[in-house]
């Protein structure tokens, strides 16, 4: 049984991520409408994606900079994957101006949703975008 779980887990990871995002959407009452007015300078408090720990702490504010590597349009939302030199993380937003290969700097709340499967946790951290600080369109 352990062999079967190890064999199918990598193929199902994308499905789990999509389920994670959809579950988060169903559990959210809405994206906050007021934008935070913190002025973040270049490099100030920007997290490397590999340093972002999956956590159940719902109040952690993170700043993420990277390239948009994937897009998943949802009904009233957009999920996109941000990639930096250290890794990737999914971002959930209500903005529609994001395109593949754009460079972005965003502020958001770190979220985590557990997806238990066969006594293992396949949950992942993602960011609920609160503010798009910078977007450089792909050329």
mmCIF file with all atom_site columns, N, CA, C and O in Angstrom, residues 14 17-18 21-22 25 66-75 77-83 88-104 106 129 132 135 137-138:
data_model
loop_
_atom_site.group_PDB
_atom_site.id
_atom_site.type_symbol
_atom_site.label_atom_id
_atom_site.label_alt_id
_atom_site.label_comp_id
_atom_site.label_asym_id
_atom_site.label_entity_id
_atom_site.label_seq_id
_atom_site.pdbx_PDB_ins_code
_atom_site.Cartn_x
_atom_site.Cartn_y
_atom_site.Cartn_z
_atom_site.occupancy
_atom_site.B_iso_or_equiv
_atom_site.pdbx_formal_charge
_atom_site.auth_seq_id
_atom_site.auth_comp_id
_atom_site.auth_asym_id
_atom_site.auth_atom_id
_atom_site.pdbx_PDB_model_num
ATOM 1   N N  . UNK A 1 14  ? -0.847  18.234 -8.417  1.00 0.00 ? 14  UNK A N  1
ATOM 2   C CA . UNK A 1 14  ? -1.503  19.351 -9.106  1.00 0.00 ? 14  UNK A CA 1
ATOM 3   C C  . UNK A 1 14  ? -2.987  19.387 -8.798  1.00 0.00 ? 14  UNK A C  1
ATOM 4   O O  . UNK A 1 14  ? -3.574  20.446 -8.606  1.00 0.00 ? 14  UNK A O  1
ATOM 5   N N  . UNK A 1 17  ? -3.429  20.816 -5.335  1.00 0.00 ? 17  UNK A N  1
ATOM 6   C CA . UNK A 1 17  ? -3.244  22.266 -5.303  1.00 0.00 ? 17  UNK A CA 1
ATOM 7   C C  . UNK A 1 17  ? -4.515  22.956 -5.786  1.00 0.00 ? 17  UNK A C  1
ATOM 8   O O  . UNK A 1 17  ? -4.975  23.918 -5.173  1.00 0.00 ? 17  UNK A O  1
ATOM 9   N N  . UNK A 1 18  ? -5.093  22.479 -6.879  1.00 0.00 ? 18  UNK A N  1
ATOM 10  C CA . UNK A 1 18  ? -6.325  23.077 -7.379  1.00 0.00 ? 18  UNK A CA 1
ATOM 11  C C  . UNK A 1 18  ? -7.449  22.930 -6.364  1.00 0.00 ? 18  UNK A C  1
ATOM 12  O O  . UNK A 1 18  ? -8.206  23.864 -6.115  1.00 0.00 ? 18  UNK A O  1
ATOM 13  N N  . UNK A 1 21  ? -6.950  25.484 -3.639  1.00 0.00 ? 21  UNK A N  1
ATOM 14  C CA . UNK A 1 21  ? -7.387  26.820 -4.031  1.00 0.00 ? 21  UNK A CA 1
ATOM 15  C C  . UNK A 1 21  ? -8.902  26.934 -4.040  1.00 0.00 ? 21  UNK A C  1
ATOM 16  O O  . UNK A 1 21  ? -9.464  27.911 -3.561  1.00 0.00 ? 21  UNK A O  1
ATOM 17  N N  . UNK A 1 22  ? -9.579  25.936 -4.562  1.00 0.00 ? 22  UNK A N  1
ATOM 18  C CA . UNK A 1 22  ? -11.035 25.977 -4.593  1.00 0.00 ? 22  UNK A CA 1
ATOM 19  C C  . UNK A 1 22  ? -11.628 25.925 -3.196  1.00 0.00 ? 22  UNK A C  1
ATOM 20  O O  . UNK A 1 22  ? -12.591 26.630 -2.894  1.00 0.00 ? 22  UNK A O  1
ATOM 21  N N  . UNK A 1 25  ? -11.321 29.280 -1.663  1.00 0.00 ? 25  UNK A N  1
ATOM 22  C CA . UNK A 1 25  ? -12.311 30.206 -2.205  1.00 0.00 ? 25  UNK A CA 1
ATOM 23  C C  . UNK A 1 25  ? -13.660 30.022 -1.551  1.00 0.00 ? 25  UNK A C  1
ATOM 24  O O  . UNK A 1 25  ? -14.353 30.983 -1.232  1.00 0.00 ? 25  UNK A O  1
ATOM 25  N N  . UNK A 1 66  ? 8.475   37.982 -7.971  1.00 0.00 ? 66  UNK A N  1
ATOM 26  C CA . UNK A 1 66  ? 8.865   36.942 -8.902  1.00 0.00 ? 66  UNK A CA 1
ATOM 27  C C  . UNK A 1 66  ? 8.129   37.050 -10.221 1.00 0.00 ? 66  UNK A C  1
ATOM 28  O O  . UNK A 1 66  ? 7.436   38.032 -10.493 1.00 0.00 ? 66  UNK A O  1
ATOM 29  N N  . UNK A 1 67  ? 8.294   36.001 -11.031 1.00 0.00 ? 67  UNK A N  1
ATOM 30  C CA . UNK A 1 67  ? 7.695   35.936 -12.358 1.00 0.00 ? 67  UNK A CA 1
ATOM 31  C C  . UNK A 1 67  ? 6.443   35.075 -12.295 1.00 0.00 ? 67  UNK A C  1
ATOM 32  O O  . UNK A 1 67  ? 6.413   34.045 -11.630 1.00 0.00 ? 67  UNK A O  1
ATOM 33  N N  . UNK A 1 68  ? 5.406   35.494 -13.017 1.00 0.00 ? 68  UNK A N  1
ATOM 34  C CA . UNK A 1 68  ? 4.174   34.707 -13.090 1.00 0.00 ? 68  UNK A CA 1
ATOM 35  C C  . UNK A 1 68  ? 4.442   33.505 -13.992 1.00 0.00 ? 68  UNK A C  1
ATOM 36  O O  . UNK A 1 68  ? 4.724   33.652 -15.177 1.00 0.00 ? 68  UNK A O  1
ATOM 37  N N  . UNK A 1 69  ? 4.347   32.303 -13.403 1.00 0.00 ? 69  UNK A N  1
ATOM 38  C CA . UNK A 1 69  ? 4.696   31.075 -14.118 1.00 0.00 ? 69  UNK A CA 1
ATOM 39  C C  . UNK A 1 69  ? 3.486   30.278 -14.575 1.00 0.00 ? 69  UNK A C  1
ATOM 40  O O  . UNK A 1 69  ? 3.602   29.435 -15.456 1.00 0.00 ? 69  UNK A O  1
ATOM 41  N N  . UNK A 1 70  ? 2.323   30.526 -13.966 1.00 0.00 ? 70  UNK A N  1
ATOM 42  C CA . UNK A 1 70  ? 1.106   29.789 -14.333 1.00 0.00 ? 70  UNK A CA 1
ATOM 43  C C  . UNK A 1 70  ? -0.108  30.611 -13.923 1.00 0.00 ? 70  UNK A C  1
ATOM 44  O O  . UNK A 1 70  ? -0.047  31.393 -12.974 1.00 0.00 ? 70  UNK A O  1
ATOM 45  N N  . UNK A 1 71  ? -1.207  30.436 -14.663 1.00 0.00 ? 71  UNK A N  1
ATOM 46  C CA . UNK A 1 71  ? -2.474  31.123 -14.376 1.00 0.00 ? 71  UNK A CA 1
ATOM 47  C C  . UNK A 1 71  ? -3.602  30.110 -14.347 1.00 0.00 ? 71  UNK A C  1
ATOM 48  O O  . UNK A 1 71  ? -3.655  29.220 -15.193 1.00 0.00 ? 71  UNK A O  1
ATOM 49  N N  . UNK A 1 72  ? -4.525  30.272 -13.402 1.00 0.00 ? 72  UNK A N  1
ATOM 50  C CA . UNK A 1 72  ? -5.729  29.449 -13.337 1.00 0.00 ? 72  UNK A CA 1
ATOM 51  C C  . UNK A 1 72  ? -6.907  30.394 -13.117 1.00 0.00 ? 72  UNK A C  1
ATOM 52  O O  . UNK A 1 72  ? -7.118  30.881 -12.005 1.00 0.00 ? 72  UNK A O  1
ATOM 53  N N  . UNK A 1 73  ? -7.669  30.711 -14.179 1.00 0.00 ? 73  UNK A N  1
ATOM 54  C CA . UNK A 1 73  ? -8.826  31.593 -14.006 1.00 0.00 ? 73  UNK A CA 1
ATOM 55  C C  . UNK A 1 73  ? -9.950  30.855 -13.285 1.00 0.00 ? 73  UNK A C  1
ATOM 56  O O  . UNK A 1 73  ? -10.248 29.708 -13.585 1.00 0.00 ? 73  UNK A O  1
ATOM 57  N N  . UNK A 1 74  ? -10.537 31.522 -12.296 1.00 0.00 ? 74  UNK A N  1
ATOM 58  C CA . UNK A 1 74  ? -11.667 30.992 -11.555 1.00 0.00 ? 74  UNK A CA 1
ATOM 59  C C  . UNK A 1 74  ? -12.839 31.956 -11.748 1.00 0.00 ? 74  UNK A C  1
ATOM 60  O O  . UNK A 1 74  ? -12.679 33.008 -12.363 1.00 0.00 ? 74  UNK A O  1
ATOM 61  N N  . UNK A 1 75  ? -14.003 31.649 -11.230 1.00 0.00 ? 75  UNK A N  1
ATOM 62  C CA . UNK A 1 75  ? -15.197 32.455 -11.494 1.00 0.00 ? 75  UNK A CA 1
ATOM 63  C C  . UNK A 1 75  ? -14.975 33.932 -11.167 1.00 0.00 ? 75  UNK A C  1
ATOM 64  O O  . UNK A 1 75  ? -15.050 34.775 -12.044 1.00 0.00 ? 75  UNK A O  1
ATOM 65  N N  . UNK A 1 77  ? -12.221 34.979 -9.276  1.00 0.00 ? 77  UNK A N  1
ATOM 66  C CA . UNK A 1 77  ? -10.866 35.060 -8.780  1.00 0.00 ? 77  UNK A CA 1
ATOM 67  C C  . UNK A 1 77  ? -9.892  34.632 -9.873  1.00 0.00 ? 77  UNK A C  1
ATOM 68  O O  . UNK A 1 77  ? -10.286 34.080 -10.889 1.00 0.00 ? 77  UNK A O  1
ATOM 69  N N  . UNK A 1 78  ? -8.638  34.849 -9.597  1.00 0.00 ? 78  UNK A N  1
ATOM 70  C CA . UNK A 1 78  ? -7.562  34.354 -10.449 1.00 0.00 ? 78  UNK A CA 1
ATOM 71  C C  . UNK A 1 78  ? -6.500  33.772 -9.522  1.00 0.00 ? 78  UNK A C  1
ATOM 72  O O  . UNK A 1 78  ? -6.112  34.407 -8.544  1.00 0.00 ? 78  UNK A O  1
ATOM 73  N N  . UNK A 1 79  ? -6.074  32.575 -9.805  1.00 0.00 ? 79  UNK A N  1
ATOM 74  C CA . UNK A 1 79  ? -4.958  31.975 -9.085  1.00 0.00 ? 79  UNK A CA 1
ATOM 75  C C  . UNK A 1 79  ? -3.765  32.010 -10.035 1.00 0.00 ? 79  UNK A C  1
ATOM 76  O O  . UNK A 1 79  ? -3.894  31.685 -11.211 1.00 0.00 ? 79  UNK A O  1
ATOM 77  N N  . UNK A 1 80  ? -2.640  32.457 -9.524  1.00 0.00 ? 80  UNK A N  1
ATOM 78  C CA . UNK A 1 80  ? -1.437  32.444 -10.345 1.00 0.00 ? 80  UNK A CA 1
ATOM 79  C C  . UNK A 1 80  ? -0.253  32.006 -9.500  1.00 0.00 ? 80  UNK A C  1
ATOM 80  O O  . UNK A 1 80  ? -0.241  32.171 -8.288  1.00 0.00 ? 80  UNK A O  1
ATOM 81  N N  . UNK A 1 81  ? 0.699   31.407 -10.174 1.00 0.00 ? 81  UNK A N  1
ATOM 82  C CA . UNK A 1 81  ? 1.880   30.898 -9.493  1.00 0.00 ? 81  UNK A CA 1
ATOM 83  C C  . UNK A 1 81  ? 3.035   31.865 -9.718  1.00 0.00 ? 81  UNK A C  1
ATOM 84  O O  . UNK A 1 81  ? 3.325   32.232 -10.857 1.00 0.00 ? 81  UNK A O  1
ATOM 85  N N  . UNK A 1 82  ? 3.657   32.273 -8.620  1.00 0.00 ? 82  UNK A N  1
ATOM 86  C CA . UNK A 1 82  ? 4.814   33.165 -8.691  1.00 0.00 ? 82  UNK A CA 1
ATOM 87  C C  . UNK A 1 82  ? 6.070   32.327 -8.465  1.00 0.00 ? 82  UNK A C  1
ATOM 88  O O  . UNK A 1 82  ? 6.118   31.495 -7.566  1.00 0.00 ? 82  UNK A O  1
ATOM 89  N N  . UNK A 1 83  ? 7.058   32.579 -9.303  1.00 0.00 ? 83  UNK A N  1
ATOM 90  C CA . UNK A 1 83  ? 8.317   31.842 -9.237  1.00 0.00 ? 83  UNK A CA 1
ATOM 91  C C  . UNK A 1 83  ? 9.461   32.823 -9.041  1.00 0.00 ? 83  UNK A C  1
ATOM 92  O O  . UNK A 1 83  ? 9.548   33.834 -9.745  1.00 0.00 ? 83  UNK A O  1
ATOM 93  N N  . UNK A 1 88  ? 8.414   28.260 -5.985  1.00 0.00 ? 88  UNK A N  1
ATOM 94  C CA . UNK A 1 88  ? 7.136   28.790 -6.468  1.00 0.00 ? 88  UNK A CA 1
ATOM 95  C C  . UNK A 1 88  ? 6.112   28.784 -5.342  1.00 0.00 ? 88  UNK A C  1
ATOM 96  O O  . UNK A 1 88  ? 6.219   28.002 -4.391  1.00 0.00 ? 88  UNK A O  1
ATOM 97  N N  . UNK A 1 89  ? 5.117   29.664 -5.467  1.00 0.00 ? 89  UNK A N  1
ATOM 98  C CA . UNK A 1 89  ? 3.996   29.703 -4.542  1.00 0.00 ? 89  UNK A CA 1
ATOM 99  C C  . UNK A 1 89  ? 2.773   30.204 -5.295  1.00 0.00 ? 89  UNK A C  1
ATOM 100 O O  . UNK A 1 89  ? 2.896   31.024 -6.213  1.00 0.00 ? 89  UNK A O  1
ATOM 101 N N  . UNK A 1 90  ? 1.600   29.669 -4.945  1.00 0.00 ? 90  UNK A N  1
ATOM 102 C CA . UNK A 1 90  ? 0.348   30.103 -5.561  1.00 0.00 ? 90  UNK A CA 1
ATOM 103 C C  . UNK A 1 90  ? -0.158  31.357 -4.868  1.00 0.00 ? 90  UNK A C  1
ATOM 104 O O  . UNK A 1 90  ? -0.016  31.528 -3.656  1.00 0.00 ? 90  UNK A O  1
ATOM 105 N N  . UNK A 1 91  ? -0.764  32.241 -5.666  1.00 0.00 ? 91  UNK A N  1
ATOM 106 C CA . UNK A 1 91  ? -1.343  33.491 -5.172  1.00 0.00 ? 91  UNK A CA 1
ATOM 107 C C  . UNK A 1 91  ? -2.788  33.543 -5.642  1.00 0.00 ? 91  UNK A C  1
ATOM 108 O O  . UNK A 1 91  ? -3.088  33.237 -6.795  1.00 0.00 ? 91  UNK A O  1
ATOM 109 N N  . UNK A 1 92  ? -3.673  33.951 -4.762  1.00 0.00 ? 92  UNK A N  1
ATOM 110 C CA . UNK A 1 92  ? -5.088  34.086 -5.070  1.00 0.00 ? 92  UNK A CA 1
ATOM 111 C C  . UNK A 1 92  ? -5.432  35.570 -5.070  1.00 0.00 ? 92  UNK A C  1
ATOM 112 O O  . UNK A 1 92  ? -5.120  36.282 -4.117  1.00 0.00 ? 92  UNK A O  1
ATOM 113 N N  . UNK A 1 93  ? -6.064  36.060 -6.152  1.00 0.00 ? 93  UNK A N  1
ATOM 114 C CA . UNK A 1 93  ? -6.350  37.485 -6.291  1.00 0.00 ? 93  UNK A CA 1
ATOM 115 C C  . UNK A 1 93  ? -7.684  37.709 -6.987  1.00 0.00 ? 93  UNK A C  1
ATOM 116 O O  . UNK A 1 93  ? -8.200  36.813 -7.650  1.00 0.00 ? 93  UNK A O  1
ATOM 117 N N  . UNK A 1 94  ? -8.202  38.931 -6.867  1.00 0.00 ? 94  UNK A N  1
ATOM 118 C CA . UNK A 1 94  ? -9.375  39.308 -7.647  1.00 0.00 ? 94  UNK A CA 1
ATOM 119 C C  . UNK A 1 94  ? -8.980  40.232 -8.799  1.00 0.00 ? 94  UNK A C  1
ATOM 120 O O  . UNK A 1 94  ? -9.823  40.705 -9.539  1.00 0.00 ? 94  UNK A O  1
ATOM 121 N N  . UNK A 1 95  ? -7.678  40.481 -8.965  1.00 0.00 ? 95  UNK A N  1
ATOM 122 C CA . UNK A 1 95  ? -7.176  41.286 -10.076 1.00 0.00 ? 95  UNK A CA 1
ATOM 123 C C  . UNK A 1 95  ? -7.202  40.478 -11.364 1.00 0.00 ? 95  UNK A C  1
ATOM 124 O O  . UNK A 1 95  ? -6.997  39.279 -11.342 1.00 0.00 ? 95  UNK A O  1
ATOM 125 N N  . UNK A 1 96  ? -7.432  41.140 -12.479 1.00 0.00 ? 96  UNK A N  1
ATOM 126 C CA . UNK A 1 96  ? -7.460  40.440 -13.773 1.00 0.00 ? 96  UNK A CA 1
ATOM 127 C C  . UNK A 1 96  ? -6.377  40.933 -14.725 1.00 0.00 ? 96  UNK A C  1
ATOM 128 O O  . UNK A 1 96  ? -6.360  40.560 -15.887 1.00 0.00 ? 96  UNK A O  1
ATOM 129 N N  . UNK A 1 97  ? -5.452  41.756 -14.246 1.00 0.00 ? 97  UNK A N  1
ATOM 130 C CA . UNK A 1 97  ? -4.423  42.313 -15.127 1.00 0.00 ? 97  UNK A CA 1
ATOM 131 C C  . UNK A 1 97  ? -3.140  41.489 -15.161 1.00 0.00 ? 97  UNK A C  1
ATOM 132 O O  . UNK A 1 97  ? -2.168  41.875 -15.788 1.00 0.00 ? 97  UNK A O  1
ATOM 133 N N  . UNK A 1 98  ? -3.116  40.352 -14.537 1.00 0.00 ? 98  UNK A N  1
ATOM 134 C CA . UNK A 1 98  ? -1.924  39.499 -14.480 1.00 0.00 ? 98  UNK A CA 1
ATOM 135 C C  . UNK A 1 98  ? -1.824  38.660 -15.750 1.00 0.00 ? 98  UNK A C  1
ATOM 136 O O  . UNK A 1 98  ? -2.817  38.106 -16.211 1.00 0.00 ? 98  UNK A O  1
ATOM 137 N N  . UNK A 1 99  ? -0.624  38.574 -16.302 1.00 0.00 ? 99  UNK A N  1
ATOM 138 C CA . UNK A 1 99  ? -0.356  37.764 -17.497 1.00 0.00 ? 99  UNK A CA 1
ATOM 139 C C  . UNK A 1 99  ? 0.866   36.880 -17.240 1.00 0.00 ? 99  UNK A C  1
ATOM 140 O O  . UNK A 1 99  ? 1.706   37.201 -16.400 1.00 0.00 ? 99  UNK A O  1
ATOM 141 N N  . UNK A 1 100 ? 0.960   35.782 -17.980 1.00 0.00 ? 100 UNK A N  1
ATOM 142 C CA . UNK A 1 100 ? 2.144   34.925 -17.891 1.00 0.00 ? 100 UNK A CA 1
ATOM 143 C C  . UNK A 1 100 ? 3.402   35.740 -18.169 1.00 0.00 ? 100 UNK A C  1
ATOM 144 O O  . UNK A 1 100 ? 3.408   36.620 -19.021 1.00 0.00 ? 100 UNK A O  1
ATOM 145 N N  . UNK A 1 101 ? 4.449   35.439 -17.448 1.00 0.00 ? 101 UNK A N  1
ATOM 146 C CA . UNK A 1 101 ? 5.773   36.051 -17.584 1.00 0.00 ? 101 UNK A CA 1
ATOM 147 C C  . UNK A 1 101 ? 5.867   37.459 -16.990 1.00 0.00 ? 101 UNK A C  1
ATOM 148 O O  . UNK A 1 101 ? 6.939   38.053 -16.997 1.00 0.00 ? 101 UNK A O  1
ATOM 149 N N  . UNK A 1 102 ? 4.758   38.052 -16.487 1.00 0.00 ? 102 UNK A N  1
ATOM 150 C CA . UNK A 1 102 ? 4.838   39.344 -15.801 1.00 0.00 ? 102 UNK A CA 1
ATOM 151 C C  . UNK A 1 102 ? 5.747   39.204 -14.586 1.00 0.00 ? 102 UNK A C  1
ATOM 152 O O  . UNK A 1 102 ? 5.806   38.137 -13.957 1.00 0.00 ? 102 UNK A O  1
ATOM 153 N N  . UNK A 1 103 ? 6.439   40.263 -14.230 1.00 0.00 ? 103 UNK A N  1
ATOM 154 C CA . UNK A 1 103 ? 7.195   40.337 -12.987 1.00 0.00 ? 103 UNK A CA 1
ATOM 155 C C  . UNK A 1 103 ? 6.322   41.082 -11.991 1.00 0.00 ? 103 UNK A C  1
ATOM 156 O O  . UNK A 1 103 ? 5.800   42.152 -12.298 1.00 0.00 ? 103 UNK A O  1
ATOM 157 N N  . UNK A 1 104 ? 6.134   40.515 -10.794 1.00 0.00 ? 104 UNK A N  1
ATOM 158 C CA . UNK A 1 104 ? 5.246   41.135 -9.815  1.00 0.00 ? 104 UNK A CA 1
ATOM 159 C C  . UNK A 1 104 ? 5.923   41.245 -8.448  1.00 0.00 ? 104 UNK A C  1
ATOM 160 O O  . UNK A 1 104 ? 6.808   40.476 -8.116  1.00 0.00 ? 104 UNK A O  1
ATOM 161 N N  . UNK A 1 106 ? 4.085   41.635 -4.717  1.00 0.00 ? 106 UNK A N  1
ATOM 162 C CA . UNK A 1 106 ? 2.777   41.691 -4.086  1.00 0.00 ? 106 UNK A CA 1
ATOM 163 C C  . UNK A 1 106 ? 2.896   41.606 -2.570  1.00 0.00 ? 106 UNK A C  1
ATOM 164 O O  . UNK A 1 106 ? 3.888   41.107 -2.032  1.00 0.00 ? 106 UNK A O  1
ATOM 165 N N  . UNK A 1 129 ? -3.619  37.621 -2.061  1.00 0.00 ? 129 UNK A N  1
ATOM 166 C CA . UNK A 1 129 ? -3.089  38.937 -2.417  1.00 0.00 ? 129 UNK A CA 1
ATOM 167 C C  . UNK A 1 129 ? -3.973  40.047 -1.874  1.00 0.00 ? 129 UNK A C  1
ATOM 168 O O  . UNK A 1 129 ? -5.178  40.043 -2.069  1.00 0.00 ? 129 UNK A O  1
ATOM 169 N N  . UNK A 1 132 ? -1.141  44.712 -5.003  1.00 0.00 ? 132 UNK A N  1
ATOM 170 C CA . UNK A 1 132 ? -0.136  44.542 -6.055  1.00 0.00 ? 132 UNK A CA 1
ATOM 171 C C  . UNK A 1 132 ? 0.715   45.805 -6.027  1.00 0.00 ? 132 UNK A C  1
ATOM 172 O O  . UNK A 1 132 ? 0.266   46.873 -6.418  1.00 0.00 ? 132 UNK A O  1
ATOM 173 N N  . UNK A 1 135 ? 3.945   45.686 -10.980 1.00 0.00 ? 135 UNK A N  1
ATOM 174 C CA . UNK A 1 135 ? 3.774   44.690 -12.033 1.00 0.00 ? 135 UNK A CA 1
ATOM 175 C C  . UNK A 1 135 ? 4.486   45.209 -13.271 1.00 0.00 ? 135 UNK A C  1
ATOM 176 O O  . UNK A 1 135 ? 4.201   46.287 -13.765 1.00 0.00 ? 135 UNK A O  1
ATOM 177 N N  . UNK A 1 137 ? 4.894   44.244 -17.019 1.00 0.00 ? 137 UNK A N  1
ATOM 178 C CA . UNK A 1 137 ? 4.357   43.336 -18.049 1.00 0.00 ? 137 UNK A CA 1
ATOM 179 C C  . UNK A 1 137 ? 5.464   42.653 -18.837 1.00 0.00 ? 137 UNK A C  1
ATOM 180 O O  . UNK A 1 137 ? 6.518   43.220 -19.084 1.00 0.00 ? 137 UNK A O  1
ATOM 181 N N  . UNK A 1 138 ? 5.175   41.406 -19.224 1.00 0.00 ? 138 UNK A N  1
ATOM 182 C CA . UNK A 1 138 ? 6.103   40.668 -20.093 1.00 0.00 ? 138 UNK A CA 1
ATOM 183 C C  . UNK A 1 138 ? 6.112   41.320 -21.470 1.00 0.00 ? 138 UNK A C  1
ATOM 184 O O  . UNK A 1 138 ? 5.109   41.851 -21.926 1.00 0.00 ? 138 UNK A O  1
#
